[in-house]
PDB file of C-alpha atoms in Angstrom:
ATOM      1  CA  UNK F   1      -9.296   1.449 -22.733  1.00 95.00           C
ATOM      2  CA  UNK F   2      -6.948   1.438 -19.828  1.00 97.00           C
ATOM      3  CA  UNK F   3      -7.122   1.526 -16.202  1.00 98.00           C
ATOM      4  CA  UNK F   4      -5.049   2.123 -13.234  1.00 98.00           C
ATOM      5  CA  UNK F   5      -5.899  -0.273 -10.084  1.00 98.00           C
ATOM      6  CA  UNK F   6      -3.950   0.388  -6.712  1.00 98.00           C
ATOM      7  CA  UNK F   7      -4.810  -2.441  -4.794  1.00 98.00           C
ATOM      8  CA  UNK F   8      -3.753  -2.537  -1.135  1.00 98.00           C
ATOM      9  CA  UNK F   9      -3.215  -6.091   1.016  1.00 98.00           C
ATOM     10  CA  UNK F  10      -2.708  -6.068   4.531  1.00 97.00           C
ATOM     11  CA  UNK F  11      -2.768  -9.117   7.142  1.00 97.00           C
ATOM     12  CA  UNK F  12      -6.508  -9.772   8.292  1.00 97.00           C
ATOM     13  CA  UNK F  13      -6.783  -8.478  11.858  1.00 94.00           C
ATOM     14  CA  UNK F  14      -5.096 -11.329  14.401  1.00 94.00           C
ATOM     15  CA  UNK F  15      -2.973 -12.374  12.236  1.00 97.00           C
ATOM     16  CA  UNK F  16       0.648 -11.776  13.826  1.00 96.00           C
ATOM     17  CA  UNK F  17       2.674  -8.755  11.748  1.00 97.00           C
ATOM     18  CA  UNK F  18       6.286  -9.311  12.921  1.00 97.00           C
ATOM     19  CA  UNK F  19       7.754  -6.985  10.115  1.00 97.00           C
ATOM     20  CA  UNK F  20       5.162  -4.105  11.667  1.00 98.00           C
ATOM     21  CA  UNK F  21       6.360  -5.164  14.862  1.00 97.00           C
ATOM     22  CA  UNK F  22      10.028  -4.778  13.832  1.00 98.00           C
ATOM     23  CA  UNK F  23       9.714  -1.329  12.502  1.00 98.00           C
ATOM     24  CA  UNK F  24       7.358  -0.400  15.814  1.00 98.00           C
ATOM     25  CA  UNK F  25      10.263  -1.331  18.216  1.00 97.00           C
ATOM     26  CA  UNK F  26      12.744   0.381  15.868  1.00 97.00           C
ATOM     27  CA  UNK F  27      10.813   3.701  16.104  1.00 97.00           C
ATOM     28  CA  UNK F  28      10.167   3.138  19.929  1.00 97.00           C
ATOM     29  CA  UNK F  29      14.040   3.070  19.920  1.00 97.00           C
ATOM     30  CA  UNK F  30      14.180   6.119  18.064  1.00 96.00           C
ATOM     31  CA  UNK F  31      12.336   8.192  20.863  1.00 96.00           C
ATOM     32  CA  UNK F  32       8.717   7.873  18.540  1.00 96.00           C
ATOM     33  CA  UNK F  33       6.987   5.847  21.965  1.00 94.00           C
ATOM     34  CA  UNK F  34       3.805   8.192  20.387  1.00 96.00           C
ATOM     35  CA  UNK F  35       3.342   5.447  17.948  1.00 97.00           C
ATOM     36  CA  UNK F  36       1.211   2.192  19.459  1.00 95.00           C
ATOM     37  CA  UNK F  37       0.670  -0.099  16.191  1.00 96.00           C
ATOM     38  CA  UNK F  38       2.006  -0.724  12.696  1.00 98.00           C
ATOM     39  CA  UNK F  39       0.816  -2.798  10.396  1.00 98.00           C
ATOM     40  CA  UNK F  40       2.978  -3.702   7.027  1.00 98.00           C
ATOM     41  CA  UNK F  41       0.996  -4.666   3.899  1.00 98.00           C
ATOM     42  CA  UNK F  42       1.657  -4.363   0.418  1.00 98.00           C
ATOM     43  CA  UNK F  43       0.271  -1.812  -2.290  1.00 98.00           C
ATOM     44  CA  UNK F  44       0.007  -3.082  -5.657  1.00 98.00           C
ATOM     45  CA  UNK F  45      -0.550  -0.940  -8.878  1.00 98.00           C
ATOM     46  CA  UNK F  46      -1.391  -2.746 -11.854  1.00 97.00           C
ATOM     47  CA  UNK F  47      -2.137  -0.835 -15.449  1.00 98.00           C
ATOM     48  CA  UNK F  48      -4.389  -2.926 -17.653  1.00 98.00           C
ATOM     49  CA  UNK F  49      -6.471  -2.628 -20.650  1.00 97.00           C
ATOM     50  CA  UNK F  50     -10.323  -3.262 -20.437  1.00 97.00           C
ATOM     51  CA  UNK F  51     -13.433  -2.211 -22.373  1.00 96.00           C
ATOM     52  CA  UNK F  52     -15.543  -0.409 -19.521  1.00 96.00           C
ATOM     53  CA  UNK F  53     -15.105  -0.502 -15.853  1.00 97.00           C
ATOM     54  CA  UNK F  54     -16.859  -3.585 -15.041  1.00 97.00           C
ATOM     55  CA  UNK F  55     -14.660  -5.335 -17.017  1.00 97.00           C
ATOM     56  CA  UNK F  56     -11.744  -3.817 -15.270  1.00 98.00           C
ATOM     57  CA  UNK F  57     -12.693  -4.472 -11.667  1.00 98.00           C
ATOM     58  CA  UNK F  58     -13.286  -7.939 -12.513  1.00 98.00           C
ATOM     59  CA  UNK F  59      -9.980  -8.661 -13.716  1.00 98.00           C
ATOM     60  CA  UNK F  60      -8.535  -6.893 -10.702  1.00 98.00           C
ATOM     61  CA  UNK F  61     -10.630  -9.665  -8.310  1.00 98.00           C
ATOM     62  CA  UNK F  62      -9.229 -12.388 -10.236  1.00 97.00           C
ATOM     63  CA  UNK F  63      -5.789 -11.245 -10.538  1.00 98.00           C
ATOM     64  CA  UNK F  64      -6.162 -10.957  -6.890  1.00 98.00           C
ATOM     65  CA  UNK F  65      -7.645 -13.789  -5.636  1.00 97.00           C
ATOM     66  CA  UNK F  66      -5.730 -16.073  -8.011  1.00 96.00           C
ATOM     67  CA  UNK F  67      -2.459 -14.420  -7.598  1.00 97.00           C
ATOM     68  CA  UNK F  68      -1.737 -11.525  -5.268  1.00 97.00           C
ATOM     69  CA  UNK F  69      -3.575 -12.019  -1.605  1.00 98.00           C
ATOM     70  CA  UNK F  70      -3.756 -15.065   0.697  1.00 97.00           C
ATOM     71  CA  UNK F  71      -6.838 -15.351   1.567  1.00 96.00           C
ATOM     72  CA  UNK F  72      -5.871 -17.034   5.020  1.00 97.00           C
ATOM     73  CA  UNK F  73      -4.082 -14.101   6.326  1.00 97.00           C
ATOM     74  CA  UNK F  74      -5.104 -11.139   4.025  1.00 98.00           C
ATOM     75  CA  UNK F  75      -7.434  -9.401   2.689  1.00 98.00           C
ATOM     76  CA  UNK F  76      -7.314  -6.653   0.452  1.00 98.00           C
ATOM     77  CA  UNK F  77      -8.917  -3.578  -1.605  1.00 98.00           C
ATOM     78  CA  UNK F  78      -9.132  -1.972  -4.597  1.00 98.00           C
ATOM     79  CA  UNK F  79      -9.532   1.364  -6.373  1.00 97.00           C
ATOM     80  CA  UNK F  80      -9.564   1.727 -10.206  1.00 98.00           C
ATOM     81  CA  UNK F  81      -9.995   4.877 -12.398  1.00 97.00           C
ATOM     82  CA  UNK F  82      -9.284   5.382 -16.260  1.00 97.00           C
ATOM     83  CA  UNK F  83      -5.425   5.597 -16.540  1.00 92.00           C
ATOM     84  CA  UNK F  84      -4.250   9.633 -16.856  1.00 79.00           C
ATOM     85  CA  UNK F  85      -7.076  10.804 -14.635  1.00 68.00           C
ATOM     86  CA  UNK F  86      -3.973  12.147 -12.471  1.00 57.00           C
TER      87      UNK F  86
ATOM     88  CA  UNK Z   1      -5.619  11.941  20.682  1.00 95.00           C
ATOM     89  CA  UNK Z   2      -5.274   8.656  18.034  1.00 97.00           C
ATOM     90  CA  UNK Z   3      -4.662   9.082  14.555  1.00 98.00           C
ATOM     91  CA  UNK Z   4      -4.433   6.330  12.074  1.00 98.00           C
ATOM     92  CA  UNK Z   5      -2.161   6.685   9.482  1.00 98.00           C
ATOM     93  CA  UNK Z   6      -1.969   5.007   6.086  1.00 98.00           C
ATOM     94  CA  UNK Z   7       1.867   5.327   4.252  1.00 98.00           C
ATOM     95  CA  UNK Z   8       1.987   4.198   0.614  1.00 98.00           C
ATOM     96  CA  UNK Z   9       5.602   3.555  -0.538  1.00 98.00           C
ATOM     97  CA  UNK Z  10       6.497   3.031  -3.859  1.00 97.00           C
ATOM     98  CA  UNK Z  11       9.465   3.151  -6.055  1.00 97.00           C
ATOM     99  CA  UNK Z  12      10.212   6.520  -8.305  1.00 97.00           C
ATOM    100  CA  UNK Z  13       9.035   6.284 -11.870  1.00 94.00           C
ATOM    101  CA  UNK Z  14      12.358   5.018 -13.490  1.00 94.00           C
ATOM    102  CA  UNK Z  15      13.119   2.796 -10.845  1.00 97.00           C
ATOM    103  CA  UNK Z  16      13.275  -1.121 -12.215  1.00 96.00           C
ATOM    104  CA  UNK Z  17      10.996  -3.020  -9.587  1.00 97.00           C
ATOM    105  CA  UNK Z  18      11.619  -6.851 -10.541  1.00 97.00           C
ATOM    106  CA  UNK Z  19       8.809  -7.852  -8.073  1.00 97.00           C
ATOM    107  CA  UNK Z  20       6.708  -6.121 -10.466  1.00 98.00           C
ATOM    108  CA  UNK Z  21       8.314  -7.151 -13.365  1.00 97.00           C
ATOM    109  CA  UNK Z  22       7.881 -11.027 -11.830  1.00 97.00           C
ATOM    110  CA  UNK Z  23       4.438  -9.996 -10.723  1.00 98.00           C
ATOM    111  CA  UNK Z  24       3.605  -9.337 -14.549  1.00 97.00           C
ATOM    112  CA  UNK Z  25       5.511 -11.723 -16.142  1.00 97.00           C
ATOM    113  CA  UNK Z  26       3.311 -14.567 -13.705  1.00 97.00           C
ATOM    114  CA  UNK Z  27      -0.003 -12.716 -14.928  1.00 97.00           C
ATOM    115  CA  UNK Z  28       1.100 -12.958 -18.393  1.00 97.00           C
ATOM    116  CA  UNK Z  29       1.861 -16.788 -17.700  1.00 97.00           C
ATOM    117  CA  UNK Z  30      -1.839 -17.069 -16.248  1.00 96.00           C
ATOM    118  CA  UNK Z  31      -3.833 -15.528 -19.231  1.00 96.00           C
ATOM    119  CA  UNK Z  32      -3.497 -12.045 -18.093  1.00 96.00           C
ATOM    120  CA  UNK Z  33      -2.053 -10.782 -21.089  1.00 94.00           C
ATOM    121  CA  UNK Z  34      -4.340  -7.188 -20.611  1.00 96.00           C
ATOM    122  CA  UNK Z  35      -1.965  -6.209 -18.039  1.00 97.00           C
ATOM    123  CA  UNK Z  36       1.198  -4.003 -19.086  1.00 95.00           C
ATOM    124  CA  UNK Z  37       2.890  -3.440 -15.791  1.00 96.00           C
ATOM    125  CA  UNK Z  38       2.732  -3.767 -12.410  1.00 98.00           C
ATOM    126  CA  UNK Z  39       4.612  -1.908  -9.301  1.00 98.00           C
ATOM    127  CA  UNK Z  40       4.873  -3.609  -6.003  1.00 98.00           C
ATOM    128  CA  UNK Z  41       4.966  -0.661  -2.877  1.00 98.00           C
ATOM    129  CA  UNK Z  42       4.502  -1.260   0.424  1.00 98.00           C
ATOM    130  CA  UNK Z  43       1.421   0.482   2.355  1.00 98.00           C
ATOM    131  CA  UNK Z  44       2.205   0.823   6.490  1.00 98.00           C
ATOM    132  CA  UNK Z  45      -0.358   1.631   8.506  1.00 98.00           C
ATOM    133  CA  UNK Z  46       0.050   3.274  11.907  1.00 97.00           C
ATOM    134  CA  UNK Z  47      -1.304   4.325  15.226  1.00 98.00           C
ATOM    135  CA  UNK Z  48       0.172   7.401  17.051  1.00 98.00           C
ATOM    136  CA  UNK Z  49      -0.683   9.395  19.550  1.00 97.00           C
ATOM    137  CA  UNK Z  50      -0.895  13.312  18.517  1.00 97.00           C
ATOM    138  CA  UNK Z  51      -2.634  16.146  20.168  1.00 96.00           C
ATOM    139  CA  UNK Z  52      -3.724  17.406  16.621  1.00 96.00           C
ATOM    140  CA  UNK Z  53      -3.587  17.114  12.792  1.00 97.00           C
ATOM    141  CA  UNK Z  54      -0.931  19.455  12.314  1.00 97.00           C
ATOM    142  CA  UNK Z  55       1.210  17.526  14.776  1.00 97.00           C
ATOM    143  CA  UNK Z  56      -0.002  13.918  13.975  1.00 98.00           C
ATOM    144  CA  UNK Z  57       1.202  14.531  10.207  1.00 98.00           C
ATOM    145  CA  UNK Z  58       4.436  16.039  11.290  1.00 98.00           C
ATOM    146  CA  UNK Z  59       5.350  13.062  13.080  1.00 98.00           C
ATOM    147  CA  UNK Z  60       3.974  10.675  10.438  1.00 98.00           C
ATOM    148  CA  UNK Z  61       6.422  12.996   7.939  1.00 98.00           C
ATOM    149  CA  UNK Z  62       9.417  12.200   9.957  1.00 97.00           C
ATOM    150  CA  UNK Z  63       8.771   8.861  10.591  1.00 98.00           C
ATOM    151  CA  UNK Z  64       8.594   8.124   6.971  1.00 98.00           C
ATOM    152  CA  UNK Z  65      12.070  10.339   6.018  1.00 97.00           C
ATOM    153  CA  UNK Z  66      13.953   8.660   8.949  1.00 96.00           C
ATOM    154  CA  UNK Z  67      12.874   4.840   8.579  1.00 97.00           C
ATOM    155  CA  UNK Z  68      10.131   3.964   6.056  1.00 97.00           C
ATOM    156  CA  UNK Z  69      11.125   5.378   2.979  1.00 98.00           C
ATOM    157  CA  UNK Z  70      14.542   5.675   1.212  1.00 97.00           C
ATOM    158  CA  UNK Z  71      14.520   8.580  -0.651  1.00 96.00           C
ATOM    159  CA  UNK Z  72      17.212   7.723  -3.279  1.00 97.00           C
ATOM    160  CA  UNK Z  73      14.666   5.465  -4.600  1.00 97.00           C
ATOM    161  CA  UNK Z  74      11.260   5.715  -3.581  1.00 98.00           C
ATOM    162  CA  UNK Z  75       8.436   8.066  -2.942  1.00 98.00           C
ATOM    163  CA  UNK Z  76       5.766   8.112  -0.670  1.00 98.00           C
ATOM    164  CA  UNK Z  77       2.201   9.770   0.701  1.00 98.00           C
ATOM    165  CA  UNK Z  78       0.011   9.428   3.485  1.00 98.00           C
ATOM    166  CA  UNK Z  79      -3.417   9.726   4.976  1.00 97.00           C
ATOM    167  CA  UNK Z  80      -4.313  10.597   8.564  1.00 98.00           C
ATOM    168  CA  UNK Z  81      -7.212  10.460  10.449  1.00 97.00           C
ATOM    169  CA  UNK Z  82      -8.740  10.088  13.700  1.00 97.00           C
ATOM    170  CA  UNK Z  83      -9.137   6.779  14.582  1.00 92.00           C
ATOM    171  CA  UNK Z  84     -12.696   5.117  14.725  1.00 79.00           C
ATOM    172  CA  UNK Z  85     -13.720   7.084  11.924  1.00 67.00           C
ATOM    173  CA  UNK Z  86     -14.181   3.967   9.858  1.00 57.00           C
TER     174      UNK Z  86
END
């Protein structure tokens, strides 16, 4: 069976964000001085075969935390759902 | 009022994405031969000021269609909420 996981990283809280800074000053520049914080992360979605759900989120965790996020400066989550559900 | 805002960016079905493709192609290197493809989108998170929804969202809109997205080659959505709800 296969599932669609949309995983989203973003820096852990403290951790300096000088790309959301960059696009904060750009949009300050821009007249939007409405806007007080950005924060740049990446989304990530991943289509993978699995037999149940379980088995899925599992695989998401490890592709994670072996591959995608660094766990000094990010931390991330996860939704999964059978693929074609939308 | 403060709304937080969560973009998701991603490329257009049809668009190559060659961080995905290297994304996969790693996986595939690891063991994680379930997984048939992988996008790599970017997911922005902001705080604005807005004196309600309707407003909050219209700025979010045009903050995304003058600086966050390209629309040549990607999509994106967003969600919007008050902050301190979570």
């Amino acid at each position: 069976m296969r599932w669609r996981a949309v995983v989203a990283v973003e820096l852990k809280p403290g951790v300096l964000d000088p790309q959301g800074e960059a696009v904060r000053e750009a949009l300050r520049r821009m007249g939007h001085d409405h806007v007080s914080d950005v924060r740049v992360g990446k989304r990530i979605q991943l289509l993978l075969e699995a037999a149940e759900e379980g088995e899925a989120r599992a695989r998401v965790r490890d592709i994670c935390e072996s591959l995608l996020v660094n766990p000094v400066l990010e931390r991330y989550a996860f939704d999964i759902e059978p693929e074609g559900e939308r």
